[in-house]
């Protein structure tokens, strides 16, 4: 089994890529497991026997990362998503566990107080956990000082997230920090909003960098690298399966543009990569990493 295949069933590691003047680092918070057959319910007969390398052989589950994406521009810093926080929860399809994001942040030399902005892709609890929870014993959440950016559509329809376990009490903790954004808004130097609706009504991605070198952080528009080859497969949690499939088809085309890197927050330990042509479509090509210099 090659390195990429091994990484398909491992939770994501801390990894850094350079995108122009921006340094981008995945910060692990924990992991989630998702029963593959339940998560992609429209996969055809025999699908998983043909793609068994994507699932844990004992549990038949995806093993996916949960965390945040740190973007640094000189001394300035922001996050895209904020993990699940210090909880372990059994879902209908597996286990969701967090708590390591602040340690990951410290390991790259950053303090939560240095994060000026937290941009949230959507209002599912594994993407904003540290916005409503504090370190045990602390009086404030770690990002209580930061502005929180959420798409205007997602925030207007925030009550819909209750169906996926997001309570009004969770959102009330950071509601006073929220500023809404829309397609094309620049929210940090070199970071722009990209509307990717379907998984939720106002689900949002972000384009980092521009021109010949850019990175597309696409949140939960895709949950598995398999969906690069099969964008028609919607996840059980996609609010609008038809729209989410349409968005994925377009997203795969974007990820195939030369100079474009993708970031899939739930793509196991192949979270950075790009789409390359394959018979009848595309497949995910994981990024090849070199040792990252984290000195500041």
mmCIF file of C-alpha atoms in Angstrom:
data_model
loop_
_atom_site.group_PDB
_atom_site.id
_atom_site.type_symbol
_atom_site.label_atom_id
_atom_site.label_comp_id
_atom_site.label_asym_id
_atom_site.label_seq_id
_atom_site.Cartn_x
_atom_site.Cartn_y
_atom_site.Cartn_z
ATOM 1 C CA UNK A 1 0.000 0.000 0.000
ATOM 2 C CA UNK A 2 1.467 3.390 -0.958
ATOM 3 C CA UNK A 3 1.640 6.419 1.303
ATOM 4 C CA UNK A 4 -1.477 8.050 -0.127
ATOM 5 C CA UNK A 5 -3.536 4.878 0.362
ATOM 6 C CA UNK A 6 -2.411 4.602 3.988
ATOM 7 C CA UNK A 7 -3.398 8.203 4.540
ATOM 8 C CA UNK A 8 -6.942 7.577 3.283
ATOM 9 C CA UNK A 9 -7.902 5.937 6.603
ATOM 10 C CA UNK A 10 -5.903 8.127 8.990
ATOM 11 C CA UNK A 11 -7.112 11.316 10.713
ATOM 12 C CA UNK A 12 -5.522 14.421 9.268
ATOM 13 C CA UNK A 13 -2.120 15.602 10.459
ATOM 14 C CA UNK A 14 -0.938 19.162 10.962
ATOM 15 C CA UNK A 15 0.318 20.285 7.558
ATOM 16 C CA UNK A 16 1.403 23.603 6.050
ATOM 17 C CA UNK A 17 1.329 24.907 2.477
ATOM 18 C CA UNK A 18 2.474 28.243 1.087
ATOM 19 C CA UNK A 19 0.074 30.094 -1.215
ATOM 20 C CA UNK A 20 1.819 33.209 -2.476
ATOM 21 C CA UNK A 21 2.350 35.484 0.528
ATOM 22 C CA UNK A 22 -0.016 33.427 2.685
ATOM 23 C CA UNK A 23 0.969 30.519 4.888
ATOM 24 C CA UNK A 24 -1.868 28.047 5.336
ATOM 25 C CA UNK A 25 -1.858 25.355 8.037
ATOM 26 C CA UNK A 26 -4.355 22.658 8.888
ATOM 27 C CA UNK A 27 -4.810 22.501 12.679
ATOM 28 C CA UNK A 28 -6.201 19.161 13.910
ATOM 29 C CA UNK A 29 -8.888 19.293 16.601
ATOM 30 C CA UNK A 30 -10.027 15.674 16.516
ATOM 31 C CA UNK A 31 -11.762 13.252 14.210
ATOM 32 C CA UNK A 32 -15.083 11.909 13.095
ATOM 33 C CA UNK A 33 -16.041 8.488 11.813
ATOM 34 C CA UNK A 34 -18.900 8.057 9.362
ATOM 35 C CA UNK A 35 -20.369 4.749 8.255
ATOM 36 C CA UNK A 36 -19.672 4.788 4.537
ATOM 37 C CA UNK A 37 -22.879 3.134 3.352
ATOM 38 C CA UNK A 38 -25.003 5.443 5.473
ATOM 39 C CA UNK A 39 -23.047 8.569 4.618
ATOM 40 C CA UNK A 40 -23.245 8.155 0.833
ATOM 41 C CA UNK A 41 -26.598 6.373 0.609
ATOM 42 C CA UNK A 42 -26.977 6.521 -3.180
ATOM 43 C CA UNK A 43 -23.690 4.731 -3.910
ATOM 44 C CA UNK A 44 -24.512 1.853 -6.293
ATOM 45 C CA UNK A 45 -24.288 -1.845 -5.542
ATOM 46 C CA UNK A 46 -20.680 -3.027 -5.320
ATOM 47 C CA UNK A 47 -19.323 0.510 -4.907
ATOM 48 C CA UNK A 48 -17.574 -0.125 -1.591
ATOM 49 C CA UNK A 49 -15.997 -3.388 -2.666
ATOM 50 C CA UNK A 50 -14.378 -1.432 -5.507
ATOM 51 C CA UNK A 51 -13.239 1.381 -3.163
ATOM 52 C CA UNK A 52 -12.502 -0.511 0.051
ATOM 53 C CA UNK A 53 -9.237 1.399 0.591
ATOM 54 C CA UNK A 54 -11.239 4.468 1.661
ATOM 55 C CA UNK A 55 -12.830 2.819 4.679
ATOM 56 C CA UNK A 56 -11.628 1.167 7.864
ATOM 57 C CA UNK A 57 -11.921 -2.571 7.321
ATOM 58 C CA UNK A 58 -13.234 -3.235 10.834
ATOM 59 C CA UNK A 59 -15.921 -0.547 10.978
ATOM 60 C CA UNK A 60 -16.668 0.184 7.287
ATOM 61 C CA UNK A 61 -16.354 3.877 8.189
ATOM 62 C CA UNK A 62 -14.565 6.881 6.805
ATOM 63 C CA UNK A 63 -12.000 8.262 9.225
ATOM 64 C CA UNK A 64 -12.082 12.026 8.774
ATOM 65 C CA UNK A 65 -10.321 14.985 10.295
ATOM 66 C CA UNK A 66 -11.995 17.729 12.315
ATOM 67 C CA UNK A 67 -10.128 20.994 12.791
ATOM 68 C CA UNK A 68 -9.502 24.496 11.534
ATOM 69 C CA UNK A 69 -7.455 26.176 8.829
ATOM 70 C CA UNK A 70 -4.957 28.812 9.973
ATOM 71 C CA UNK A 71 -4.107 31.537 7.452
ATOM 72 C CA UNK A 72 -1.153 33.795 8.196
ATOM 73 C CA UNK A 73 -0.198 36.999 6.417
ATOM 74 C CA UNK A 74 2.913 38.284 8.131
ATOM 75 C CA UNK A 75 1.983 38.770 11.774
ATOM 76 C CA UNK A 76 -1.738 38.722 11.054
ATOM 77 C CA UNK A 77 -3.761 35.520 11.394
ATOM 78 C CA UNK A 78 -7.274 34.180 10.872
ATOM 79 C CA UNK A 79 -9.027 30.809 11.021
ATOM 80 C CA UNK A 80 -11.463 29.099 8.715
ATOM 81 C CA UNK A 81 -13.666 26.974 11.009
ATOM 82 C CA UNK A 82 -12.986 26.248 14.665
ATOM 83 C CA UNK A 83 -13.255 22.510 15.201
ATOM 84 C CA UNK A 84 -15.663 20.657 17.478
ATOM 85 C CA UNK A 85 -14.230 21.669 20.841
ATOM 86 C CA UNK A 86 -13.612 19.598 23.983
ATOM 87 C CA UNK A 87 -16.403 17.057 23.476
ATOM 88 C CA UNK A 88 -16.944 13.470 22.401
ATOM 89 C CA UNK A 89 -20.313 12.691 20.840
ATOM 90 C CA UNK A 90 -21.804 9.574 19.289
ATOM 91 C CA UNK A 91 -23.638 10.491 16.090
ATOM 92 C CA UNK A 92 -26.050 8.371 14.108
ATOM 93 C CA UNK A 93 -23.185 7.178 11.872
ATOM 94 C CA UNK A 94 -20.114 7.183 14.119
ATOM 95 C CA UNK A 95 -18.141 9.162 16.674
ATOM 96 C CA UNK A 96 -17.280 12.861 16.677
ATOM 97 C CA UNK A 97 -14.440 13.946 18.943
ATOM 98 C CA UNK A 98 -12.521 17.215 19.356
ATOM 99 C CA UNK A 99 -10.443 19.218 21.792
ATOM 100 C CA UNK A 100 -6.950 19.498 20.306
ATOM 101 C CA UNK A 101 -7.209 22.679 18.219
ATOM 102 C CA UNK A 102 -5.711 25.038 20.791
ATOM 103 C CA UNK A 103 -2.766 22.683 21.280
ATOM 104 C CA UNK A 104 -2.329 22.539 17.504
ATOM 105 C CA UNK A 105 -2.366 26.329 17.369
ATOM 106 C CA UNK A 106 0.264 26.524 20.113
ATOM 107 C CA UNK A 107 2.461 24.009 18.289
ATOM 108 C CA UNK A 108 2.827 26.460 15.379
ATOM 109 C CA UNK A 109 3.643 29.364 17.676
ATOM 110 C CA UNK A 110 0.278 31.097 17.735
ATOM 111 C CA UNK A 111 -1.902 32.169 20.645
ATOM 112 C CA UNK A 112 -5.699 32.368 20.306
ATOM 113 C CA UNK A 113 -5.451 36.084 21.093
ATOM 114 C CA UNK A 114 -3.602 36.565 17.774
ATOM 115 C CA UNK A 115 -6.549 35.283 15.705
ATOM 116 C CA UNK A 116 -8.388 38.366 14.487
ATOM 117 C CA UNK A 117 -11.098 36.593 12.477
ATOM 118 C CA UNK A 118 -12.818 33.216 12.462
ATOM 119 C CA UNK A 119 -14.673 32.525 9.212
ATOM 120 C CA UNK A 120 -17.233 29.717 9.473
ATOM 121 C CA UNK A 121 -18.135 27.631 6.433
ATOM 122 C CA UNK A 122 -21.512 26.599 7.903
ATOM 123 C CA UNK A 123 -23.349 26.120 11.171
ATOM 124 C CA UNK A 124 -22.712 22.465 11.933
ATOM 125 C CA UNK A 125 -21.177 21.956 15.356
ATOM 126 C CA UNK A 126 -17.916 20.383 14.156
ATOM 127 C CA UNK A 127 -17.065 23.685 12.442
ATOM 128 C CA UNK A 128 -17.622 26.231 15.227
ATOM 129 C CA UNK A 129 -17.019 24.268 18.443
ATOM 130 C CA UNK A 130 -14.413 26.557 19.986
ATOM 131 C CA UNK A 131 -16.637 29.608 19.386
ATOM 132 C CA UNK A 132 -19.175 28.511 21.994
ATOM 133 C CA UNK A 133 -17.044 26.390 24.349
ATOM 134 C CA UNK A 134 -14.232 27.449 26.654
ATOM 135 C CA UNK A 135 -11.284 25.499 27.944
ATOM 136 C CA UNK A 136 -12.492 23.698 31.092
ATOM 137 C CA UNK A 137 -12.146 26.158 33.962
ATOM 138 C CA UNK A 138 -11.826 29.236 31.728
ATOM 139 C CA UNK A 139 -14.343 32.070 31.912
ATOM 140 C CA UNK A 140 -14.204 33.068 28.240
ATOM 141 C CA UNK A 141 -14.166 31.203 24.963
ATOM 142 C CA UNK A 142 -10.709 31.324 23.326
ATOM 143 C CA UNK A 143 -11.856 33.455 20.377
ATOM 144 C CA UNK A 144 -14.250 35.752 22.243
ATOM 145 C CA UNK A 145 -12.268 38.765 20.975
ATOM 146 C CA UNK A 146 -12.414 37.827 17.264
ATOM 147 C CA UNK A 147 -14.937 38.786 14.622
ATOM 148 C CA UNK A 148 -16.887 35.800 13.354
ATOM 149 C CA UNK A 149 -17.746 35.771 9.654
ATOM 150 C CA UNK A 150 -20.720 33.761 8.381
ATOM 151 C CA UNK A 151 -22.512 34.031 5.057
ATOM 152 C CA UNK A 152 -25.579 36.227 5.190
ATOM 153 C CA UNK A 153 -27.768 33.407 3.857
ATOM 154 C CA UNK A 154 -26.459 30.885 6.409
ATOM 155 C CA UNK A 155 -27.003 33.282 9.314
ATOM 156 C CA UNK A 156 -30.487 34.265 8.172
ATOM 157 C CA UNK A 157 -31.449 30.579 8.078
ATOM 158 C CA UNK A 158 -29.537 29.535 11.192
ATOM 159 C CA UNK A 159 -32.631 27.944 12.722
ATOM 160 C CA UNK A 160 -32.384 25.202 10.065
ATOM 161 C CA UNK A 161 -29.179 23.952 11.699
ATOM 162 C CA UNK A 162 -31.232 22.710 14.646
ATOM 163 C CA UNK A 163 -32.031 19.599 12.602
ATOM 164 C CA UNK A 164 -28.321 18.741 12.720
ATOM 165 C CA UNK A 165 -27.862 19.385 16.448
ATOM 166 C CA UNK A 166 -26.966 23.081 16.464
ATOM 167 C CA UNK A 167 -28.946 24.757 19.222
ATOM 168 C CA UNK A 168 -29.923 28.387 19.643
ATOM 169 C CA UNK A 169 -28.010 28.357 22.940
ATOM 170 C CA UNK A 170 -24.766 27.477 21.133
ATOM 171 C CA UNK A 171 -25.185 30.285 18.615
ATOM 172 C CA UNK A 172 -26.146 32.816 21.277
ATOM 173 C CA UNK A 173 -22.668 32.551 22.814
ATOM 174 C CA UNK A 174 -21.001 34.216 19.823
ATOM 175 C CA UNK A 175 -23.918 35.950 18.065
ATOM 176 C CA UNK A 176 -22.638 39.393 19.121
ATOM 177 C CA UNK A 177 -19.369 38.681 17.271
ATOM 178 C CA UNK A 178 -21.004 37.793 13.949
ATOM 179 C CA UNK A 179 -20.568 39.847 10.806
ATOM 180 C CA UNK A 180 -22.261 38.504 7.692
ATOM 181 C CA UNK A 181 -20.480 38.224 4.347
ATOM 182 C CA UNK A 182 -21.426 37.459 0.746
ATOM 183 C CA UNK A 183 -19.951 35.984 -2.423
ATOM 184 C CA UNK A 184 -16.752 37.759 -3.487
ATOM 185 C CA UNK A 185 -16.140 39.668 -0.235
ATOM 186 C CA UNK A 186 -12.471 39.904 0.739
ATOM 187 C CA UNK A 187 -12.367 38.955 4.426
ATOM 188 C CA UNK A 188 -8.583 38.940 4.942
ATOM 189 C CA UNK A 189 -5.717 39.855 2.613
ATOM 190 C CA UNK A 190 -6.019 37.441 -0.297
ATOM 191 C CA UNK A 191 -9.042 35.546 1.098
ATOM 192 C CA UNK A 192 -12.428 35.813 -0.620
ATOM 193 C CA UNK A 193 -15.851 34.274 -0.015
ATOM 194 C CA UNK A 194 -17.071 31.551 -2.373
ATOM 195 C CA UNK A 195 -20.743 30.526 -2.180
ATOM 196 C CA UNK A 196 -21.136 26.718 -2.245
ATOM 197 C CA UNK A 197 -24.762 26.075 -1.226
ATOM 198 C CA UNK A 198 -26.360 22.674 -0.952
ATOM 199 C CA UNK A 199 -24.837 21.011 2.097
ATOM 200 C CA UNK A 200 -26.556 23.805 4.004
ATOM 201 C CA UNK A 201 -28.576 26.687 2.608
ATOM 202 C CA UNK A 202 -25.748 29.200 2.941
ATOM 203 C CA UNK A 203 -22.720 26.896 2.945
ATOM 204 C CA UNK A 204 -19.598 28.876 2.110
ATOM 205 C CA UNK A 205 -16.083 28.181 0.874
ATOM 206 C CA UNK A 206 -13.110 30.499 0.623
ATOM 207 C CA UNK A 207 -10.601 31.190 -2.147
ATOM 208 C CA UNK A 208 -7.138 31.878 -0.772
ATOM 209 C CA UNK A 209 -4.679 33.621 -3.072
ATOM 210 C CA UNK A 210 -5.330 34.510 -6.697
ATOM 211 C CA UNK A 211 -3.959 34.390 -10.206
ATOM 212 C CA UNK A 212 -1.592 31.524 -10.927
ATOM 213 C CA UNK A 213 -1.595 30.187 -7.365
ATOM 214 C CA UNK A 214 -4.664 29.755 -5.205
ATOM 215 C CA UNK A 215 -6.230 27.387 -2.693
ATOM 216 C CA UNK A 216 -9.949 26.610 -2.487
ATOM 217 C CA UNK A 217 -11.165 25.708 1.024
ATOM 218 C CA UNK A 218 -14.478 24.038 0.216
ATOM 219 C CA UNK A 219 -15.744 22.993 3.639
ATOM 220 C CA UNK A 220 -18.352 20.237 3.491
ATOM 221 C CA UNK A 221 -19.213 20.684 -0.171
ATOM 222 C CA UNK A 222 -17.199 17.457 -0.454
ATOM 223 C CA UNK A 223 -16.750 15.025 2.442
ATOM 224 C CA UNK A 224 -14.521 12.430 0.816
ATOM 225 C CA UNK A 225 -11.876 12.395 -1.887
ATOM 226 C CA UNK A 226 -14.072 9.783 -3.579
ATOM 227 C CA UNK A 227 -16.566 12.516 -4.448
ATOM 228 C CA UNK A 228 -13.999 14.064 -6.784
ATOM 229 C CA UNK A 229 -14.507 11.011 -8.998
ATOM 230 C CA UNK A 230 -18.209 10.692 -8.142
ATOM 231 C CA UNK A 231 -19.554 14.228 -7.564
ATOM 232 C CA UNK A 232 -23.092 12.952 -8.072
ATOM 233 C CA UNK A 233 -22.943 11.193 -4.678
ATOM 234 C CA UNK A 234 -24.506 13.437 -2.036
ATOM 235 C CA UNK A 235 -23.994 12.912 1.689
ATOM 236 C CA UNK A 236 -26.911 12.011 3.921
ATOM 237 C CA UNK A 237 -26.502 15.376 5.679
ATOM 238 C CA UNK A 238 -26.749 17.485 2.506
ATOM 239 C CA UNK A 239 -29.852 19.629 2.915
ATOM 240 C CA UNK A 240 -30.349 19.893 -0.847
ATOM 241 C CA UNK A 241 -28.781 16.802 -2.488
ATOM 242 C CA UNK A 242 -29.476 17.933 -6.056
ATOM 243 C CA UNK A 243 -28.010 21.393 -5.560
ATOM 244 C CA UNK A 244 -25.015 20.064 -3.650
ATOM 245 C CA UNK A 245 -24.270 17.641 -6.514
ATOM 246 C CA UNK A 246 -24.430 20.499 -9.037
ATOM 247 C CA UNK A 247 -22.045 22.528 -6.865
ATOM 248 C CA UNK A 248 -19.630 19.595 -6.606
ATOM 249 C CA UNK A 249 -19.497 19.152 -10.387
ATOM 250 C CA UNK A 250 -18.504 22.799 -10.774
ATOM 251 C CA UNK A 251 -16.097 22.629 -7.863
ATOM 252 C CA UNK A 252 -14.253 19.650 -9.329
ATOM 253 C CA UNK A 253 -13.717 21.646 -12.526
ATOM 254 C CA UNK A 254 -12.251 24.497 -10.462
ATOM 255 C CA UNK A 255 -9.947 22.100 -8.605
ATOM 256 C CA UNK A 256 -8.611 20.831 -11.930
ATOM 257 C CA UNK A 257 -7.398 24.289 -13.025
ATOM 258 C CA UNK A 258 -3.565 24.423 -13.053
ATOM 259 C CA UNK A 259 -2.180 26.220 -10.008
ATOM 260 C CA UNK A 260 -5.259 25.441 -7.900
ATOM 261 C CA UNK A 261 -4.926 23.500 -4.658
ATOM 262 C CA UNK A 262 -7.941 22.241 -2.737
ATOM 263 C CA UNK A 263 -8.489 21.807 0.990
ATOM 264 C CA UNK A 264 -11.012 19.190 2.088
ATOM 265 C CA UNK A 265 -11.468 19.460 5.835
ATOM 266 C CA UNK A 266 -12.850 15.886 6.111
ATOM 267 C CA UNK A 267 -10.535 14.250 3.553
ATOM 268 C CA UNK A 268 -8.713 12.071 6.103
ATOM 269 C CA UNK A 269 -4.945 12.711 5.855
ATOM 270 C CA UNK A 270 -5.112 13.778 2.204
ATOM 271 C CA UNK A 271 -6.807 17.096 2.967
ATOM 272 C CA UNK A 272 -4.662 19.097 0.509
ATOM 273 C CA UNK A 273 -4.594 18.168 -3.155
ATOM 274 C CA UNK A 274 -6.072 18.824 -6.563
ATOM 275 C CA UNK A 275 -8.255 17.154 -9.180
ATOM 276 C CA UNK A 276 -6.505 15.500 -12.104
ATOM 277 C CA UNK A 277 -8.066 14.001 -15.250
ATOM 278 C CA UNK A 278 -8.987 10.325 -15.183
ATOM 279 C CA UNK A 279 -11.058 8.095 -17.443
ATOM 280 C CA UNK A 280 -14.405 9.799 -17.782
ATOM 281 C CA UNK A 281 -13.768 12.418 -15.097
ATOM 282 C CA UNK A 282 -11.279 13.299 -12.350
ATOM 283 C CA UNK A 283 -9.610 11.835 -9.278
ATOM 284 C CA UNK A 284 -8.049 13.452 -6.200
ATOM 285 C CA UNK A 285 -4.278 13.799 -6.222
ATOM 286 C CA UNK A 286 -2.932 14.404 -2.694
ATOM 287 C CA UNK A 287 -0.385 17.175 -2.330
ATOM 288 C CA UNK A 288 3.224 16.069 -1.838
ATOM 289 C CA UNK A 289 4.662 17.717 1.248
ATOM 290 C CA UNK A 290 8.152 18.798 2.147
ATOM 291 C CA UNK A 291 9.297 19.619 5.681
ATOM 292 C CA UNK A 292 7.575 22.852 6.721
ATOM 293 C CA UNK A 293 9.498 25.661 8.378
ATOM 294 C CA UNK A 294 7.321 26.985 11.195
ATOM 295 C CA UNK A 295 9.835 29.559 12.497
ATOM 296 C CA UNK A 296 8.483 33.071 12.894
#
